[in-house]
PDB file of C-alpha atoms in Angstrom:
ATOM      1  CA  GLY A1155      39.140 117.806  -8.462  1.00  0.00           C
ATOM      2  CA  GLN A1156      42.666 118.954  -9.058  1.00  0.00           C
ATOM      3  CA  ASN A1157      45.722 117.548  -7.327  1.00  0.00           C
ATOM      4  CA  ILE A1158      49.322 118.312  -8.194  1.00  0.00           C
ATOM      5  CA  ASP A1159      52.169 116.752  -6.252  1.00  0.00           C
ATOM      6  CA  GLN A1160      55.866 117.623  -6.291  1.00  0.00           C
ATOM      7  CA  PRO A1161      58.662 117.229  -3.738  1.00  0.00           C
ATOM      8  CA  THR A1162      58.956 120.012  -1.208  1.00  0.00           C
ATOM      9  CA  GLU A1163      62.716 120.421  -1.261  1.00  0.00           C
ATOM     10  CA  MET A1164      65.754 119.138  -3.131  1.00  0.00           C
ATOM     11  CA  THR A1165      69.472 119.774  -2.880  1.00  0.00           C
ATOM     12  CA  ALA A1166      72.010 119.314  -5.666  1.00  0.00           C
ATOM     13  CA  THR A1167      75.627 120.163  -6.349  1.00  0.00           C
ATOM     14  CA  GLU A1168      76.856 122.847  -8.702  1.00  0.00           C
ATOM     15  CA  GLY A1169      77.589 121.385 -12.132  1.00  0.00           C
ATOM     16  CA  ALA A1170      75.385 118.348 -11.563  1.00  0.00           C
ATOM     17  CA  ILE A1171      72.023 117.335 -13.066  1.00  0.00           C
ATOM     18  CA  VAL A1172      68.777 117.356 -11.111  1.00  0.00           C
ATOM     19  CA  GLN A1173      65.305 116.081 -11.991  1.00  0.00           C
ATOM     20  CA  ILE A1174      62.224 117.553 -10.351  1.00  0.00           C
ATOM     21  CA  ASN A1175      59.126 115.384 -10.671  1.00  0.00           C
ATOM     22  CA  CYS A1176      55.492 116.401 -10.801  1.00  0.00           C
ATOM     23  CA  THR A1177      52.456 114.141 -10.778  1.00  0.00           C
ATOM     24  CA  TYR A1178      48.957 115.384 -11.387  1.00  0.00           C
ATOM     25  CA  GLN A1179      45.358 114.272 -11.258  1.00  0.00           C
ATOM     26  CA  THR A1180      43.124 116.832 -12.864  1.00  0.00           C
ATOM     27  CA  SER A1181      39.696 116.940 -14.427  1.00  0.00           C
ATOM     28  CA  GLY A1182      40.874 117.372 -17.982  1.00  0.00           C
ATOM     29  CA  PHE A1183      44.234 118.401 -19.326  1.00  0.00           C
ATOM     30  CA  ASN A1184      45.287 121.080 -21.763  1.00  0.00           C
ATOM     31  CA  GLY A1185      48.946 121.486 -20.977  1.00  0.00           C
ATOM     32  CA  LEU A1186      51.507 121.612 -18.191  1.00  0.00           C
ATOM     33  CA  PHE A1187      53.729 124.534 -17.287  1.00  0.00           C
ATOM     34  CA  TRP A1188      56.907 124.863 -15.265  1.00  0.00           C
ATOM     35  CA  TYR A1189      57.751 128.166 -13.618  1.00  0.00           C
ATOM     36  CA  GLN A1190      60.832 129.283 -11.717  1.00  0.00           C
ATOM     37  CA  GLN A1191      60.463 131.545  -8.705  1.00  0.00           C
ATOM     38  CA  HIS A1192      63.411 133.076  -6.883  1.00  0.00           C
ATOM     39  CA  ALA A1193      62.785 134.106  -3.298  1.00  0.00           C
ATOM     40  CA  GLY A1194      60.838 137.340  -3.146  1.00  0.00           C
ATOM     41  CA  GLU A1195      60.396 137.527  -6.910  1.00  0.00           C
ATOM     42  CA  ALA A1196      57.742 136.783  -9.515  1.00  0.00           C
ATOM     43  CA  PRO A1197      57.348 133.318 -11.022  1.00  0.00           C
ATOM     44  CA  THR A1198      58.866 133.270 -14.515  1.00  0.00           C
ATOM     45  CA  PHE A1199      57.825 130.944 -17.311  1.00  0.00           C
ATOM     46  CA  LEU A1200      60.237 128.090 -18.098  1.00  0.00           C
ATOM     47  CA  SER A1201      58.428 125.559 -20.258  1.00  0.00           C
ATOM     48  CA  TYR A1202      55.145 124.252 -21.610  1.00  0.00           C
ATOM     49  CA  ASN A1203      54.242 120.680 -22.570  1.00  0.00           C
ATOM     50  CA  VAL A1204      50.995 119.555 -24.130  1.00  0.00           C
ATOM     51  CA  LEU A1205      52.163 116.473 -26.070  1.00  0.00           C
ATOM     52  CA  ASP A1206      54.052 113.496 -24.680  1.00  0.00           C
ATOM     53  CA  GLY A1207      57.801 113.705 -24.875  1.00  0.00           C
ATOM     54  CA  LEU A1208      60.737 115.883 -24.072  1.00  0.00           C
ATOM     55  CA  GLU A1209      61.030 119.605 -24.731  1.00  0.00           C
ATOM     56  CA  GLU A1210      64.579 120.916 -24.547  1.00  0.00           C
ATOM     57  CA  LYS A1211      65.492 124.527 -23.987  1.00  0.00           C
ATOM     58  CA  GLY A1212      69.157 125.094 -23.263  1.00  0.00           C
ATOM     59  CA  ARG A1213      70.110 123.693 -19.863  1.00  0.00           C
ATOM     60  CA  PHE A1214      66.465 123.036 -19.008  1.00  0.00           C
ATOM     61  CA  SER A1215      64.285 120.234 -20.379  1.00  0.00           C
ATOM     62  CA  SER A1216      60.748 119.236 -19.525  1.00  0.00           C
ATOM     63  CA  PHE A1217      59.112 115.865 -20.071  1.00  0.00           C
ATOM     64  CA  LEU A1218      55.454 114.883 -20.137  1.00  0.00           C
ATOM     65  CA  SER A1219      53.579 111.584 -20.041  1.00  0.00           C
ATOM     66  CA  ARG A1220      49.858 112.241 -20.244  1.00  0.00           C
ATOM     67  CA  SER A1221      48.909 108.592 -19.734  1.00  0.00           C
ATOM     68  CA  LYS A1222      50.833 108.529 -16.450  1.00  0.00           C
ATOM     69  CA  GLY A1223      49.908 112.030 -15.304  1.00  0.00           C
ATOM     70  CA  TYR A1224      53.591 112.729 -14.888  1.00  0.00           C
ATOM     71  CA  SER A1225      56.094 115.400 -15.796  1.00  0.00           C
ATOM     72  CA  TYR A1226      59.627 116.244 -14.843  1.00  0.00           C
ATOM     73  CA  LEU A1227      61.901 119.239 -15.175  1.00  0.00           C
ATOM     74  CA  LEU A1228      65.533 118.415 -15.845  1.00  0.00           C
ATOM     75  CA  LEU A1229      68.206 120.969 -15.041  1.00  0.00           C
ATOM     76  CA  LYS A1230      71.718 120.328 -16.365  1.00  0.00           C
ATOM     77  CA  GLU A1231      75.058 121.910 -15.467  1.00  0.00           C
ATOM     78  CA  LEU A1232      73.564 123.394 -12.349  1.00  0.00           C
ATOM     79  CA  GLN A1233      74.590 126.890 -11.381  1.00  0.00           C
ATOM     80  CA  MET A1234      74.230 128.634  -8.043  1.00  0.00           C
ATOM     81  CA  LYS A1235      71.672 130.981  -9.591  1.00  0.00           C
ATOM     82  CA  ASP A1236      69.396 127.985 -10.225  1.00  0.00           C
ATOM     83  CA  SER A1237      68.605 127.934  -6.503  1.00  0.00           C
ATOM     84  CA  ALA A1238      64.900 128.753  -6.549  1.00  0.00           C
ATOM     85  CA  SER A1239      61.452 127.228  -6.240  1.00  0.00           C
ATOM     86  CA  TYR A1240      60.141 125.369  -9.272  1.00  0.00           C
ATOM     87  CA  LEU A1241      56.385 125.371  -9.724  1.00  0.00           C
ATOM     88  CA  CYS A1242      54.458 122.785 -11.712  1.00  0.00           C
ATOM     89  CA  ALA A1243      51.087 124.010 -13.012  1.00  0.00           C
ATOM     90  CA  VAL A1244      48.375 122.307 -15.037  1.00  0.00           C
ATOM     91  CA  ASN A1245      45.915 123.870 -17.451  1.00  0.00           C
ATOM     92  CA  GLY A1246      42.651 121.921 -17.245  1.00  0.00           C
ATOM     93  CA  ALA A1247      40.670 121.100 -20.363  1.00  0.00           C
ATOM     94  CA  GLY A1248      38.266 123.776 -21.519  1.00  0.00           C
ATOM     95  CA  SER A1249      39.988 126.318 -19.328  1.00  0.00           C
ATOM     96  CA  TYR A1250      42.950 128.602 -19.564  1.00  0.00           C
ATOM     97  CA  GLN A1251      43.304 128.757 -15.796  1.00  0.00           C
ATOM     98  CA  LEU A1252      46.249 127.173 -14.039  1.00  0.00           C
ATOM     99  CA  THR A1253      46.295 124.944 -10.978  1.00  0.00           C
ATOM    100  CA  PHE A1254      49.653 125.078  -9.235  1.00  0.00           C
ATOM    101  CA  GLY A1255      51.563 122.585  -7.131  1.00  0.00           C
ATOM    102  CA  LYS A1256      53.197 123.734  -3.894  1.00  0.00           C
ATOM    103  CA  GLY A1257      56.547 124.095  -5.596  1.00  0.00           C
ATOM    104  CA  THR A1258      59.913 122.417  -5.120  1.00  0.00           C
ATOM    105  CA  LYS A1259      62.596 124.471  -3.414  1.00  0.00           C
ATOM    106  CA  LEU A1260      65.930 123.620  -5.023  1.00  0.00           C
ATOM    107  CA  SER A1261      69.159 124.473  -3.245  1.00  0.00           C
ATOM    108  CA  VAL A1262      72.346 124.314  -5.293  1.00  0.00           C
ATOM    109  CA  ILE A1263      75.457 123.883  -3.167  1.00  0.00           C
ATOM    110  CA  PRO A1264      79.127 124.304  -4.150  1.00  0.00           C
TER     111      PRO A1264
ATOM    112  CA  GLU B 116      61.280 142.191 -17.027  1.00  0.00           C
ATOM    113  CA  THR B 117      58.798 145.032 -16.536  1.00  0.00           C
ATOM    114  CA  GLY B 118      55.843 143.591 -18.464  1.00  0.00           C
ATOM    115  CA  VAL B 119      53.697 143.357 -15.337  1.00  0.00           C
ATOM    116  CA  THR B 120      54.188 145.813 -12.502  1.00  0.00           C
ATOM    117  CA  GLN B 121      52.646 145.872  -9.054  1.00  0.00           C
ATOM    118  CA  THR B 122      52.501 148.541  -6.375  1.00  0.00           C
ATOM    119  CA  PRO B 123      53.166 148.721  -3.563  1.00  0.00           C
ATOM    120  CA  ARG B 124      55.791 146.021  -3.208  1.00  0.00           C
ATOM    121  CA  HIS B 125      55.319 145.854   0.541  1.00  0.00           C
ATOM    122  CA  LEU B 126      52.323 146.798   2.670  1.00  0.00           C
ATOM    123  CA  VAL B 127      51.641 146.658   6.370  1.00  0.00           C
ATOM    124  CA  MET B 128      48.092 147.349   7.478  1.00  0.00           C
ATOM    125  CA  GLY B 129      45.894 147.051  10.508  1.00  0.00           C
ATOM    126  CA  MET B 130      42.705 145.042  10.512  1.00  0.00           C
ATOM    127  CA  THR B 131      40.558 148.169  10.305  1.00  0.00           C
ATOM    128  CA  ASN B 132      42.446 149.793   7.433  1.00  0.00           C
ATOM    129  CA  LYS B 133      41.410 150.049   3.809  1.00  0.00           C
ATOM    130  CA  LYS B 134      44.088 149.779   1.154  1.00  0.00           C
ATOM    131  CA  SER B 135      44.359 148.926  -2.530  1.00  0.00           C
ATOM    132  CA  LEU B 136      46.849 146.918  -4.531  1.00  0.00           C
ATOM    133  CA  LYS B 137      47.533 147.957  -8.103  1.00  0.00           C
ATOM    134  CA  CYS B 138      48.643 145.915 -11.074  1.00  0.00           C
ATOM    135  CA  GLU B 139      49.478 147.163 -14.554  1.00  0.00           C
ATOM    136  CA  GLN B 140      50.469 145.124 -17.582  1.00  0.00           C
ATOM    137  CA  HIS B 141      52.240 146.512 -20.647  1.00  0.00           C
ATOM    138  CA  LEU B 142      51.979 143.364 -22.761  1.00  0.00           C
ATOM    139  CA  GLY B 143      48.717 144.015 -24.588  1.00  0.00           C
ATOM    140  CA  HIS B 144      47.073 141.062 -22.860  1.00  0.00           C
ATOM    141  CA  ASN B 145      43.348 140.578 -22.407  1.00  0.00           C
ATOM    142  CA  ALA B 146      43.216 138.461 -19.263  1.00  0.00           C
ATOM    143  CA  MET B 147      44.380 139.402 -15.775  1.00  0.00           C
ATOM    144  CA  TYR B 148      44.529 137.382 -12.586  1.00  0.00           C
ATOM    145  CA  TRP B 149      44.981 137.812  -8.845  1.00  0.00           C
ATOM    146  CA  TYR B 150      46.714 135.025  -6.907  1.00  0.00           C
ATOM    147  CA  LYS B 151      47.498 134.594  -3.228  1.00  0.00           C
ATOM    148  CA  GLN B 152      50.739 132.859  -2.264  1.00  0.00           C
ATOM    149  CA  SER B 153      51.102 131.759   1.364  1.00  0.00           C
ATOM    150  CA  ALA B 154      54.039 129.910   2.854  1.00  0.00           C
ATOM    151  CA  LYS B 155      54.043 126.186   2.130  1.00  0.00           C
ATOM    152  CA  LYS B 156      50.839 126.394   0.085  1.00  0.00           C
ATOM    153  CA  PRO B 157      50.288 126.416  -3.664  1.00  0.00           C
ATOM    154  CA  LEU B 158      49.487 129.575  -5.532  1.00  0.00           C
ATOM    155  CA  GLU B 159      45.758 130.118  -5.057  1.00  0.00           C
ATOM    156  CA  LEU B 160      43.779 131.719  -7.849  1.00  0.00           C
ATOM    157  CA  MET B 161      41.498 134.435  -6.481  1.00  0.00           C
ATOM    158  CA  PHE B 162      39.994 136.322  -9.430  1.00  0.00           C
ATOM    159  CA  VAL B 163      40.106 136.256 -13.218  1.00  0.00           C
ATOM    160  CA  TYR B 164      39.168 139.034 -15.618  1.00  0.00           C
ATOM    161  CA  ASN B 165      38.766 138.577 -19.367  1.00  0.00           C
ATOM    162  CA  PHE B 166      38.375 141.720 -21.438  1.00  0.00           C
ATOM    163  CA  LYS B 167      37.587 143.624 -18.209  1.00  0.00           C
ATOM    164  CA  GLU B 168      34.818 141.213 -17.205  1.00  0.00           C
ATOM    165  CA  GLN B 169      35.168 139.093 -14.089  1.00  0.00           C
ATOM    166  CA  THR B 170      34.879 135.440 -15.046  1.00  0.00           C
ATOM    167  CA  GLU B 171      36.073 133.730 -11.897  1.00  0.00           C
ATOM    168  CA  ASN B 172      35.784 134.289  -8.173  1.00  0.00           C
ATOM    169  CA  ASN B 173      37.233 131.330  -6.344  1.00  0.00           C
ATOM    170  CA  SER B 174      35.185 131.627  -3.145  1.00  0.00           C
ATOM    171  CA  VAL B 175      37.163 134.649  -2.040  1.00  0.00           C
ATOM    172  CA  PRO B 176      35.874 136.484   1.067  1.00  0.00           C
ATOM    173  CA  SER B 177      34.144 139.776   0.395  1.00  0.00           C
ATOM    174  CA  ARG B 178      36.843 141.690   2.265  1.00  0.00           C
ATOM    175  CA  PHE B 179      38.767 141.341  -1.014  1.00  0.00           C
ATOM    176  CA  SER B 180      37.192 143.358  -3.813  1.00  0.00           C
ATOM    177  CA  PRO B 181      38.698 143.392  -7.323  1.00  0.00           C
ATOM    178  CA  GLU B 182      38.318 146.099  -9.917  1.00  0.00           C
ATOM    179  CA  CYS B 183      39.354 146.057 -13.565  1.00  0.00           C
ATOM    180  CA  PRO B 184      38.753 149.436 -15.232  1.00  0.00           C
ATOM    181  CA  ASN B 185      40.480 148.387 -18.471  1.00  0.00           C
ATOM    182  CA  SER B 186      42.496 145.505 -19.876  1.00  0.00           C
ATOM    183  CA  SER B 187      45.772 146.971 -18.643  1.00  0.00           C
ATOM    184  CA  HIS B 188      44.899 147.699 -15.020  1.00  0.00           C
ATOM    185  CA  LEU B 189      43.716 145.562 -12.152  1.00  0.00           C
ATOM    186  CA  PHE B 190      43.131 146.539  -8.552  1.00  0.00           C
ATOM    187  CA  LEU B 191      42.511 144.581  -5.386  1.00  0.00           C
ATOM    188  CA  HIS B 192      40.733 146.604  -2.718  1.00  0.00           C
ATOM    189  CA  LEU B 193      41.290 145.417   0.834  1.00  0.00           C
ATOM    190  CA  HIS B 194      39.214 146.162   3.925  1.00  0.00           C
ATOM    191  CA  THR B 195      38.891 144.677   7.409  1.00  0.00           C
ATOM    192  CA  LEU B 196      41.474 142.017   6.679  1.00  0.00           C
ATOM    193  CA  GLN B 197      42.525 139.291   9.081  1.00  0.00           C
ATOM    194  CA  PRO B 198      46.080 138.307  10.082  1.00  0.00           C
ATOM    195  CA  GLU B 199      45.704 135.066   8.088  1.00  0.00           C
ATOM    196  CA  ASP B 200      45.390 137.211   4.961  1.00  0.00           C
ATOM    197  CA  SER B 201      49.081 138.054   5.265  1.00  0.00           C
ATOM    198  CA  ALA B 202      50.691 136.654   2.116  1.00  0.00           C
ATOM    199  CA  LEU B 203      52.282 137.532  -1.205  1.00  0.00           C
ATOM    200  CA  TYR B 204      49.657 138.756  -3.670  1.00  0.00           C
ATOM    201  CA  LEU B 205      50.609 138.162  -7.268  1.00  0.00           C
ATOM    202  CA  CYS B 206      49.079 139.634 -10.364  1.00  0.00           C
ATOM    203  CA  ALA B 207      49.399 137.911 -13.723  1.00  0.00           C
ATOM    204  CA  SER B 208      48.259 138.477 -17.278  1.00  0.00           C
ATOM    205  CA  SER B 209      47.886 136.313 -20.355  1.00  0.00           C
ATOM    206  CA  PRO B 210      47.069 136.994 -24.007  1.00  0.00           C
ATOM    207  CA  LEU B 211      43.733 135.128 -24.160  1.00  0.00           C
ATOM    208  CA  GLY B 212      44.639 134.373 -27.737  1.00  0.00           C
ATOM    209  CA  GLY B 213      42.603 131.168 -27.916  1.00  0.00           C
ATOM    210  CA  GLY B 214      45.568 128.918 -28.644  1.00  0.00           C
ATOM    211  CA  ASP B 215      46.791 125.927 -26.681  1.00  0.00           C
ATOM    212  CA  GLN B 216      49.486 127.769 -24.816  1.00  0.00           C
ATOM    213  CA  GLU B 217      48.057 130.493 -22.635  1.00  0.00           C
ATOM    214  CA  THR B 218      51.199 131.435 -20.745  1.00  0.00           C
ATOM    215  CA  GLN B 219      50.698 133.681 -17.758  1.00  0.00           C
ATOM    216  CA  TYR B 220      53.194 136.407 -16.946  1.00  0.00           C
ATOM    217  CA  PHE B 221      53.519 137.430 -13.340  1.00  0.00           C
ATOM    218  CA  GLY B 222      54.235 140.672 -11.590  1.00  0.00           C
ATOM    219  CA  PRO B 223      56.703 140.867  -8.685  1.00  0.00           C
ATOM    220  CA  GLY B 224      53.956 140.717  -6.089  1.00  0.00           C
ATOM    221  CA  THR B 225      52.908 142.733  -3.070  1.00  0.00           C
ATOM    222  CA  ARG B 226      54.053 141.362   0.276  1.00  0.00           C
ATOM    223  CA  LEU B 227      51.154 142.066   2.647  1.00  0.00           C
ATOM    224  CA  LEU B 228      51.327 141.912   6.423  1.00  0.00           C
ATOM    225  CA  VAL B 229      48.111 142.339   8.412  1.00  0.00           C
ATOM    226  CA  LEU B 230      48.582 143.212  12.056  1.00  0.00           C
TER     227      LEU B 230
END
């Protein structure tokens, strides 16, 4: 079966750093995605990890540990516009389909 | 971003109505997907089409009927829906290029309310 777990909600201050964790148990693994979804809008692609380690892309970084079934999304220098839901999704082995977590709603406060 | 478009953006329908949701992608992709997003639940994959052929139906009730006339267009035909079907319906597409990273690109969704 597939199980993806991430916190439901988080709050952080503008200018700060926040880490959103995701743990997964899936039958096979072929990569992990992070998406950002603002309220009422489409999810947009943020990052993809298939090998262990950190992928950095501007203010956003994503980390993966395959042995631990664990990933995190790190957001630096938080801005008010970063208030959104962040979705963790896993691509199972032998499949291009994604299994999504419930998403973490991040609120950035002044 | 207008790579994947969906119409209508909002839809209210009665349980006896028949309506259709439309999705169009302008990215040259070969795979298209329908997802359902309900409050406090993960995105649920409903249907997958590869090169216009349906390859996945995740135990979706028959009151939802997909149609994929070509690689750029995807429809979801709705009939005799239930109030619990009220949700955001998202369309997505991906290249189906065979590589490791098969990123999906989402449309803005149709917010459906069934009365």
